[in-house]
Each structure stands twice: as structure tokens, then as C-alpha cells.
PDB file of C-alpha atoms and ligand atoms in Angstrom:
ATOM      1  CA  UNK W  15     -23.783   9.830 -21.596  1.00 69.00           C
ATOM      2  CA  UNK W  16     -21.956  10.885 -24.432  1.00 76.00           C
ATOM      3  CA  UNK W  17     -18.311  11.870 -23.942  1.00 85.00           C
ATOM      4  CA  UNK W  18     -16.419  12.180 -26.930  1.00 84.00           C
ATOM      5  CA  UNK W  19     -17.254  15.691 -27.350  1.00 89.00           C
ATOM      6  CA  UNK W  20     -14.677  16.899 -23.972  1.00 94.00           C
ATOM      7  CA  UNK W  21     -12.940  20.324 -24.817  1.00 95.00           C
ATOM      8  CA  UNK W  22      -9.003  19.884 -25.380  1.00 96.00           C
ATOM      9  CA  UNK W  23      -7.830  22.939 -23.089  1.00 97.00           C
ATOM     10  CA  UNK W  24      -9.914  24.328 -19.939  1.00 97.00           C
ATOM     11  CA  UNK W  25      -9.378  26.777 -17.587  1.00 95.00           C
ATOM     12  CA  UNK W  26      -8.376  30.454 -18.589  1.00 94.00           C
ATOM     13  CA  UNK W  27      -5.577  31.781 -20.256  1.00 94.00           C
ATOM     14  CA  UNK W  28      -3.950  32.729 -16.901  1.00 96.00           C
ATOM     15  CA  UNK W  29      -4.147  30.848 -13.657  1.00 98.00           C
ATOM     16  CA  UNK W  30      -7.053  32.952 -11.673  1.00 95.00           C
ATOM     17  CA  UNK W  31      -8.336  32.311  -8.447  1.00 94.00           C
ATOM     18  CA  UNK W  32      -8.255  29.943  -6.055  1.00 95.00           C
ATOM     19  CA  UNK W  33      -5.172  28.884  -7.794  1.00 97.00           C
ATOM     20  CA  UNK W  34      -2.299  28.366  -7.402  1.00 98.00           C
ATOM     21  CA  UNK W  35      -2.885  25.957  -5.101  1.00 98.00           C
ATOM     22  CA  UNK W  36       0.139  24.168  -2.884  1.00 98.00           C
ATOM     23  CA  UNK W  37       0.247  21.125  -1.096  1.00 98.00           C
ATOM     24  CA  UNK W  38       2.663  18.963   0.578  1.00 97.00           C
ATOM     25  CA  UNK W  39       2.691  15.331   1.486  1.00 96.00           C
ATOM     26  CA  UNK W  40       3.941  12.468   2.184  1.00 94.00           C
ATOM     27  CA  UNK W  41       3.222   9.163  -0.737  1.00 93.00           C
ATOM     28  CA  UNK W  42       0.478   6.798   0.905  1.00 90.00           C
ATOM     29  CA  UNK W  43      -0.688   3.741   0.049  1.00 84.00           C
ATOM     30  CA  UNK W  44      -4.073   3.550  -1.214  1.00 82.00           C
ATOM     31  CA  UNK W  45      -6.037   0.654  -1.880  1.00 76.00           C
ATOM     32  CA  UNK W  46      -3.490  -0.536  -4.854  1.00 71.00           C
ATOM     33  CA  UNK W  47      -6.442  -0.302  -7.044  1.00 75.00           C
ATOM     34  CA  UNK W  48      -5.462   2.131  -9.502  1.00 74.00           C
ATOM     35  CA  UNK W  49      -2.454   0.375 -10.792  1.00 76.00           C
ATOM     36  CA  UNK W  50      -3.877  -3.261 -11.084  1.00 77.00           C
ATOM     37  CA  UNK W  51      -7.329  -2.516 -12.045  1.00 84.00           C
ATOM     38  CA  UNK W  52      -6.929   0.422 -13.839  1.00 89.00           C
ATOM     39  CA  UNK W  53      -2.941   0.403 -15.215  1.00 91.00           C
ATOM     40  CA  UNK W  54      -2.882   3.956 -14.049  1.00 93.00           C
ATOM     41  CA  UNK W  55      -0.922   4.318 -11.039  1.00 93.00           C
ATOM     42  CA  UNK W  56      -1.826   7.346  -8.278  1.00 94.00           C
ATOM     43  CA  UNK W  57       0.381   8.974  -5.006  1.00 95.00           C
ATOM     44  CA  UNK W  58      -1.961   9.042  -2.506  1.00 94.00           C
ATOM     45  CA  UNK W  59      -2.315  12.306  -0.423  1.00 95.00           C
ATOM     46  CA  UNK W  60      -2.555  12.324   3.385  1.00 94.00           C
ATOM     47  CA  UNK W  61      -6.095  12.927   4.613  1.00 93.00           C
ATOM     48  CA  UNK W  62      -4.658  16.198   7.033  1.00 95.00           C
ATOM     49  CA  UNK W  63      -2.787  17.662   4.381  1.00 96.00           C
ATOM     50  CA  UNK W  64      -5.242  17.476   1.713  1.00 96.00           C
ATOM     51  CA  UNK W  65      -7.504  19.160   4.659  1.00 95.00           C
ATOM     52  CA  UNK W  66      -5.645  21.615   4.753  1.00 96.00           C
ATOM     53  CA  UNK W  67      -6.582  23.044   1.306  1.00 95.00           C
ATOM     54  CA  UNK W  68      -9.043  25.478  -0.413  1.00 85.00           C
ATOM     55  CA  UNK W  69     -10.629  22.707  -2.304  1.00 92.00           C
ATOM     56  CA  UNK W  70     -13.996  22.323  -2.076  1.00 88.00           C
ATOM     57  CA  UNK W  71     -15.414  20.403  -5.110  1.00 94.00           C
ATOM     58  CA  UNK W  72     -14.920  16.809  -5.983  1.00 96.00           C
ATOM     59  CA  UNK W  73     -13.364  16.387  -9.613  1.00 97.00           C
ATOM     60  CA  UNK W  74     -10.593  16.492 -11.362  1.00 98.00           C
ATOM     61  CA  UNK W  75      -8.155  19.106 -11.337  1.00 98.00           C
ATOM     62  CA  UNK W  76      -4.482  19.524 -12.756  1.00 98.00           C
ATOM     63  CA  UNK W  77      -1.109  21.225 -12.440  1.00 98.00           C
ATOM     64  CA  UNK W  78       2.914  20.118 -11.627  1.00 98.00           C
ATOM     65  CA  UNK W  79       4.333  17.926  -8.960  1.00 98.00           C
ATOM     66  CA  UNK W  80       7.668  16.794  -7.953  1.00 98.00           C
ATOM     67  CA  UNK W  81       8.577  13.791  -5.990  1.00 97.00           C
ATOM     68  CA  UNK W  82      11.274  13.539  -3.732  1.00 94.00           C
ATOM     69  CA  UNK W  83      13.447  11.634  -1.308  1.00 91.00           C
ATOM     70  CA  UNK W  84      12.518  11.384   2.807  1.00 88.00           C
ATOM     71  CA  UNK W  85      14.252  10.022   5.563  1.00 83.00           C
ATOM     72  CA  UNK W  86      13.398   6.827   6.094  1.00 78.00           C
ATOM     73  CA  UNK W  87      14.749   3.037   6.262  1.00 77.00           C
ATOM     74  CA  UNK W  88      12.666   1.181   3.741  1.00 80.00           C
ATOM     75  CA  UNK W  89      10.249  -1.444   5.070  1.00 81.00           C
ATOM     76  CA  UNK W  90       7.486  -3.731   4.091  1.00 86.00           C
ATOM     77  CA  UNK W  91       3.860  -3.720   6.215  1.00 84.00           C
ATOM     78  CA  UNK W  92       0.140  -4.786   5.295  1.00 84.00           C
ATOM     79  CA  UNK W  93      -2.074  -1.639   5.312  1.00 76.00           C
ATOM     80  CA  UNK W  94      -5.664  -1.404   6.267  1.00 70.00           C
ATOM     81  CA  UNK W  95      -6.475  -3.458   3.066  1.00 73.00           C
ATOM     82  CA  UNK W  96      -4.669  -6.244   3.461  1.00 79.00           C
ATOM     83  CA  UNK W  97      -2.129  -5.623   0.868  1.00 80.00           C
ATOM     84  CA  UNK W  98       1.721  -5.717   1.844  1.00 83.00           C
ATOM     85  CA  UNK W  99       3.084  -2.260   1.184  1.00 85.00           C
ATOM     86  CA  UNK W 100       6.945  -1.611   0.335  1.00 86.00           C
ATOM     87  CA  UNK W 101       7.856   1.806   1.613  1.00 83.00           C
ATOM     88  CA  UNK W 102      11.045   2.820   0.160  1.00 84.00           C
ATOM     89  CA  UNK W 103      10.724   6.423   0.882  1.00 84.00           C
ATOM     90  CA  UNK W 104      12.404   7.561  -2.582  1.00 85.00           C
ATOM     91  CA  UNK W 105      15.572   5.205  -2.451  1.00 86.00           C
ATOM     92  CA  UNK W 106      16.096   3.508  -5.465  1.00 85.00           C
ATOM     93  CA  UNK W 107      14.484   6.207  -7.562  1.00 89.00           C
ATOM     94  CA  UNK W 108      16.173   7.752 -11.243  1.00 92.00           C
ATOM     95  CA  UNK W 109      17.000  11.162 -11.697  1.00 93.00           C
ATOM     96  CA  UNK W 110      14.430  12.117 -13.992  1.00 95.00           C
ATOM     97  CA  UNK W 111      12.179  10.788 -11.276  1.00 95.00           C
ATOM     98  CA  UNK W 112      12.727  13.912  -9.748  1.00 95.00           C
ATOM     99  CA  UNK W 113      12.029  16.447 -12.211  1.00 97.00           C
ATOM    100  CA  UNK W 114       9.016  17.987 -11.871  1.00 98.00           C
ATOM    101  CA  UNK W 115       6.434  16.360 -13.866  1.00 98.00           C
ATOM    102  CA  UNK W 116       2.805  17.374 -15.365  1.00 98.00           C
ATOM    103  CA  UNK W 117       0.130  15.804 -13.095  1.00 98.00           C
ATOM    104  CA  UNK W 118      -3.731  15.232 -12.923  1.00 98.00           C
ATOM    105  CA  UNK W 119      -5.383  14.957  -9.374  1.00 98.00           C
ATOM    106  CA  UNK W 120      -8.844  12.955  -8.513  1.00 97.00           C
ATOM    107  CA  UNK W 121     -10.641  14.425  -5.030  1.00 97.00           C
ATOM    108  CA  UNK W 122     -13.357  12.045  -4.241  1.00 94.00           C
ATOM    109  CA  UNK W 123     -14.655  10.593  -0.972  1.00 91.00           C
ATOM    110  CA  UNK W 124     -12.839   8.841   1.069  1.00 83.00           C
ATOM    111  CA  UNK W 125     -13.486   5.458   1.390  1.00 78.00           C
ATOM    112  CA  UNK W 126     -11.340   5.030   4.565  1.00 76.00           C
ATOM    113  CA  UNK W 127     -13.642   7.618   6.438  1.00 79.00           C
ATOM    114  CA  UNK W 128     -16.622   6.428   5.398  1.00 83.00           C
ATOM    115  CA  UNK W 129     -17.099   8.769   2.266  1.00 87.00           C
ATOM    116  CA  UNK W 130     -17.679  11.522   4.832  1.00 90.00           C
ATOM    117  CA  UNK W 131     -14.228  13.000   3.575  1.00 91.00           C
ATOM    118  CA  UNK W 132     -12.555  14.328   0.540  1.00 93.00           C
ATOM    119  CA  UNK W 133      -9.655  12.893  -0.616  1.00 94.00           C
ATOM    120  CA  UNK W 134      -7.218  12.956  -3.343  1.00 96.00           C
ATOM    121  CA  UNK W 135      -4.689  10.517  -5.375  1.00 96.00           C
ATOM    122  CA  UNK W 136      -2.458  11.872  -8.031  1.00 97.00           C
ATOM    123  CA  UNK W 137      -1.382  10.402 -11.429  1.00 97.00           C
ATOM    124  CA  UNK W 138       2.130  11.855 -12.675  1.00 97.00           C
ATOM    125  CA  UNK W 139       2.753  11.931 -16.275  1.00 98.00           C
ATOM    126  CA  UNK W 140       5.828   9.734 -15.885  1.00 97.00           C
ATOM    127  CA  UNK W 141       7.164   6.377 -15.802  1.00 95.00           C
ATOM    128  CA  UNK W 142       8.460   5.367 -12.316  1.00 93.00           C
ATOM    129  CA  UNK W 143       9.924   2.045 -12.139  1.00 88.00           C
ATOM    130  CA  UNK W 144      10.028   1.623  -8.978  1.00 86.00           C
ATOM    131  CA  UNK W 145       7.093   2.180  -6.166  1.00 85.00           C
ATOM    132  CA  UNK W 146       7.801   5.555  -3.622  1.00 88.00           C
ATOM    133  CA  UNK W 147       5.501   4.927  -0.616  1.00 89.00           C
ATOM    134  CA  UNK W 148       6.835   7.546   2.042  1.00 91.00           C
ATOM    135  CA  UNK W 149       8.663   9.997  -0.621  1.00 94.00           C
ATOM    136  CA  UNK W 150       7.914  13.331   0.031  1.00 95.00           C
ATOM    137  CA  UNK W 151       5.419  15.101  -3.317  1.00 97.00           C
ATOM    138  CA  UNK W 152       5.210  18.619  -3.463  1.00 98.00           C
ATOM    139  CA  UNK W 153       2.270  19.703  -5.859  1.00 98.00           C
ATOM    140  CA  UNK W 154       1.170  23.013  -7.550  1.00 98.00           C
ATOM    141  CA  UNK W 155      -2.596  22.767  -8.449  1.00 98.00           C
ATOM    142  CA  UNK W 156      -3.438  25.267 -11.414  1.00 98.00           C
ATOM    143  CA  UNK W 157      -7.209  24.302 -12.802  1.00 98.00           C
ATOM    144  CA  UNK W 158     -10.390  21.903 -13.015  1.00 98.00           C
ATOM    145  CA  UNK W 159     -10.757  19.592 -15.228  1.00 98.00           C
ATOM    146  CA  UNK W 160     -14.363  17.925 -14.762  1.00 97.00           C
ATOM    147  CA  UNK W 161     -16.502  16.691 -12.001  1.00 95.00           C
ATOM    148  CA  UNK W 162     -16.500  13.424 -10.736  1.00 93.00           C
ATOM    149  CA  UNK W 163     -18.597  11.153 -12.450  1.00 93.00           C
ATOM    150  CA  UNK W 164     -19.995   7.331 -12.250  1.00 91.00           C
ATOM    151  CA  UNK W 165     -19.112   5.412 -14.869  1.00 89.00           C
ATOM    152  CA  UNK W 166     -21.396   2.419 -16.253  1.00 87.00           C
ATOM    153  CA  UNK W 167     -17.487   0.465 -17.163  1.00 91.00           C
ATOM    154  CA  UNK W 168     -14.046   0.221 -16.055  1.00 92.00           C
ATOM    155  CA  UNK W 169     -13.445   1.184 -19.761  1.00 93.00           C
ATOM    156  CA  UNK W 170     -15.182   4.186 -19.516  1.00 93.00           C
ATOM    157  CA  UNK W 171     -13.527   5.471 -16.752  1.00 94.00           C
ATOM    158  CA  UNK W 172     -10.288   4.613 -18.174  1.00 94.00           C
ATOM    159  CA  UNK W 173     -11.140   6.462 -21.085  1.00 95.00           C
ATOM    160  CA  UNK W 174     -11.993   9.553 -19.217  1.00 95.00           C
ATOM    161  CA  UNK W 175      -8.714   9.656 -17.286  1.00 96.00           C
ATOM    162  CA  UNK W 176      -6.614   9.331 -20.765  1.00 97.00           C
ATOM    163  CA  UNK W 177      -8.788  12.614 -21.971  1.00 97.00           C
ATOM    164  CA  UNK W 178      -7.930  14.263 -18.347  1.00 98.00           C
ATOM    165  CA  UNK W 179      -4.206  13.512 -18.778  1.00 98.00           C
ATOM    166  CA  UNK W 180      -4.402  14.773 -23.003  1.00 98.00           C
ATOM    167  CA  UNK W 181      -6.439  17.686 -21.587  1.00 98.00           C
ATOM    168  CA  UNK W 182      -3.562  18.750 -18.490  1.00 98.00           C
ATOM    169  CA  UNK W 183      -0.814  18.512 -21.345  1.00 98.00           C
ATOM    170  CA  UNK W 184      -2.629  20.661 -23.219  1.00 98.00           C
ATOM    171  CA  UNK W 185      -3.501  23.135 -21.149  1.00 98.00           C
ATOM    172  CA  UNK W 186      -0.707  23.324 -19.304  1.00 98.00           C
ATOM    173  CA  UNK W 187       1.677  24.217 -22.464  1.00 98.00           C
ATOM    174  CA  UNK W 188       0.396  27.971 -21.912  1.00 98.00           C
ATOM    175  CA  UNK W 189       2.743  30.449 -20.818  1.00 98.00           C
ATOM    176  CA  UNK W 190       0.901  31.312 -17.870  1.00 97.00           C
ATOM    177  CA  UNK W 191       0.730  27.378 -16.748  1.00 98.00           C
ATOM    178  CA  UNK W 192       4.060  26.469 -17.822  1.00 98.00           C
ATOM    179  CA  UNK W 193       6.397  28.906 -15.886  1.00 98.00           C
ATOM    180  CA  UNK W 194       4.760  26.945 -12.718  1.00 98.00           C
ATOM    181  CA  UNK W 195       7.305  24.067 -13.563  1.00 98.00           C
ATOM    182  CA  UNK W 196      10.076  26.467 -12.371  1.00 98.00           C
ATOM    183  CA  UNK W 197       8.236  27.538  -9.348  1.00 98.00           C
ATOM    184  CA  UNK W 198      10.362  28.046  -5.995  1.00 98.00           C
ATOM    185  CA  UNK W 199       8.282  25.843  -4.474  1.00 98.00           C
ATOM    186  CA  UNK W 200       9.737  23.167  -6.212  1.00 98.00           C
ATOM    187  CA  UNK W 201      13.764  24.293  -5.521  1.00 96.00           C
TER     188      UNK W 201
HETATM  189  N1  LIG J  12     -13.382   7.755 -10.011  1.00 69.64           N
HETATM  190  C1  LIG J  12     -14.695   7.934 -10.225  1.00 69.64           C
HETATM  191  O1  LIG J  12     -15.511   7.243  -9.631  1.00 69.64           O
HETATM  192  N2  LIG J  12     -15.149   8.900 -11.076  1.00 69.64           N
HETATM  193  C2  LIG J  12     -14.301   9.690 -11.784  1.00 69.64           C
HETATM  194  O2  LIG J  12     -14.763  10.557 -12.542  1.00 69.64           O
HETATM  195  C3  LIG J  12     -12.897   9.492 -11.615  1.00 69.64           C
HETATM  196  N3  LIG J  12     -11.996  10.222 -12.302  1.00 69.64           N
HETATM  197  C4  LIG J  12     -10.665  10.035 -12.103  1.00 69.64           C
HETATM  198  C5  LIG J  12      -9.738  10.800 -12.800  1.00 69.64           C
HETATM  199  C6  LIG J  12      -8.386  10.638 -12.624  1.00 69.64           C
HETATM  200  C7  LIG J  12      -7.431  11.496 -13.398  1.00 69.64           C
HETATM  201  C8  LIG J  12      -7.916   9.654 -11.700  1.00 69.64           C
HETATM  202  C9  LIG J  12      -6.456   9.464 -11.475  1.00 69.64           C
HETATM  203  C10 LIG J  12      -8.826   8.896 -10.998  1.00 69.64           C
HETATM  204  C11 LIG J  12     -10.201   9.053 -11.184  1.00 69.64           C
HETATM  205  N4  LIG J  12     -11.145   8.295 -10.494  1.00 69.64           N
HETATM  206  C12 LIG J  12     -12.470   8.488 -10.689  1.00 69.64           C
HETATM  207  C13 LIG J  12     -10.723   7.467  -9.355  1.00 69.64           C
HETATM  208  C14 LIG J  12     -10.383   6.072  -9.738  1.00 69.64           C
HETATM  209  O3  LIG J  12     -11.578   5.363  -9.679  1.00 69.64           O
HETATM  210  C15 LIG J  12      -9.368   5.616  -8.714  1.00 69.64           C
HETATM  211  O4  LIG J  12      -8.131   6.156  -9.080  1.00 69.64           O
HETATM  212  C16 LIG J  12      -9.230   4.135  -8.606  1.00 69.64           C
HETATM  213  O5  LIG J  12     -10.414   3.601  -8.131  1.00 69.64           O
HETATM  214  C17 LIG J  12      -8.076   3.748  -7.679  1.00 69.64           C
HETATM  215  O6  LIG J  12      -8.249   4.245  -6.392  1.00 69.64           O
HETATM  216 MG1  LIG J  13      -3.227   5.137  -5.417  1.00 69.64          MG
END
């Protein structure tokens, strides 16, 4: 499988059909994988409100997303993995935390309903230093990327993902993208 031919931009010129594509959640935990095994961290989407959505295809797609503060008094809990989860609900978070931020978006299959489910985790182009579990994300999803693959390495995947996040900067500099930063949605 050779992929170091990938196109730079995708999508049209404009954002056509199904998208734009909004969703709303709430910041769950996932299986903690994608920070320690893969150093890229990803908000994971509630299973109903990913549902909920016109998106059919697994793969990788890409567009905005802002993060903010919920109500909430922070707490600690072991999820269904067996990895203690600190829900802080936004607290604690910077300012520039909650701008709204370039973001790429994995759907796969759920591993939680036995793969019989899509599902999707996002990875914001942005440093957070602190976790969020339970802040409210609001998302505009503008384009695909690629289809979900299986990789042969860790590596490879990782690889992938940094050409997904080069590729969403990219083509999200065009006019027609861009303007979706200031969408009221996000207000
Ligand atoms: N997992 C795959 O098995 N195949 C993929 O092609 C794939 N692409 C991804 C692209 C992005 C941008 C992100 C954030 C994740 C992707 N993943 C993919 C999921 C990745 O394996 C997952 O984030 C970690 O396993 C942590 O749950
Ligand atoms: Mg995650």
C-alpha cells in the first residue's frame, strides 16, 4: 500500500451536499488510547448524537469545532475500561481553548457496541493542557477526507492521521470553508 502519493486539498471548491453538517455533544471518554498509544488525543462523541447524523460512511472527514464549558462539579470515576476518568466539564480550561479550532473526525465502529455501530472521536488542531471530559463540543463537518483503512503499523497509521490533519488545514483555508469558523452556530 503505497501512501505517499495523498492529494493536499479534497473536497470541492465550495462546501456541497450533505454538508454542512452539525453536531452537538457532550466530551466522552474513550478508551484513552489515542493519546497514550498514538500521542494524538480525540473528544469522543456520544453514540445518540452521532446517530443522529447524515453520515453514512466510515472515514475520515473534516471541518471546525469549538469546545465549551457545561455545568457540572468535576469528578473522577473508572469507565467501562477500567481507566479512572477526570471529568472537569471545561473548568480549568484557557481562553484560546475556546476559540473555534480546525478539526479532523474518525467514524469507525464502535467497539463498545460490538462494531455493530458507527462512531466518531475528534482530534482538534490545538494544544489543550488540560483534559475536558463532560465539556460541551459543537462541530461543523464540511468534507471527506479518506476511508478508513487497516494499517500493517502503529506508524503507519500515525502517519496517515498527520497527512489528514496537513490535508484539513489545507483545505479548509478556502473561502468557502473558512467563513464556517464564524458560523452562528458557534456564537
Ligand atoms: N483507525 C483505523 O483503524 N483506521 C484509520 O484509517 C484511522 N484513521 C484515523 C484518522 C484520524 C484523523 C483519527 C483521529 C483516528 C483514526 N483512526 C483510524 C482511529 C484510531 O485508531 C483511534 O483514534 C485510536 O485507536 C484511539 O481510539
Ligand atoms: Mg478519544
Amino acid at each position: 500500500m503505497d501512501r505517499s502519493n495523498r492529494p493536499s486539498i479534497v473536497g470541492e471548491d465550495t462546501v456541497s451536499f450533505p454538508y454542512p453538517v452539525y453536531l452537538k455533544s457532550y466530551i466522552i471518554p474513550g478508551f484513552g488510547r489515542g493519546s497514550s498509544e498514538l500521542g494524538i488525543p480525540t473528544a469522543n462523541v456520544e453514540q445518540q448524537e452521532f446517530d443522529k447524523l447524515n453520515i453514512g460512511e466510515t472515514g475520515i472527514y473534516y471541518g471546525w469545532t469549538k469546545v465549551d464549558k457545561s455545568d457540572g462539579g468535576e469528578y473522577t470515576n473508572r469507565n467501562e475500561s477500567g481507566r479512572d476518568v477526570h471529568h472537569t466539564f471545561g473548568n480549568g480550561l484557557d481562553p484560546e481553548d475556546y476559540e473555534v479550532h480546525p478539526m479532523v473526525m474518525s467514524v469507525g465502529w464502535n467497539p463498545f457496541y460490538g462494531n455493530k455501530k458507527r462512531s466518531a472521536e475528534i482530534h482538534i488542531m490545538h494544544k489543550f493542557k488540560t483534559s475536558f471530559y463532560g465539556a460541551s463540543l459543537r462541530v461543523v463537518i464540511l468534507g471527506y477526507i479518506r476511508p478508513e483503512l487497516n494499517y500493517v503499523s502503529k506508524e503507519a497509521l500515525i502517519q496517515d492521521i498527520n497527512t489528514d490533519i496537513a490535508v484539513a488545514f489545507k483545505s479548509l483555508e478556502r473561502e468557502g470553508y473558512k467563513k464556517y469558523q464564524k458560523d452562528k452556530f458557534f456564537e
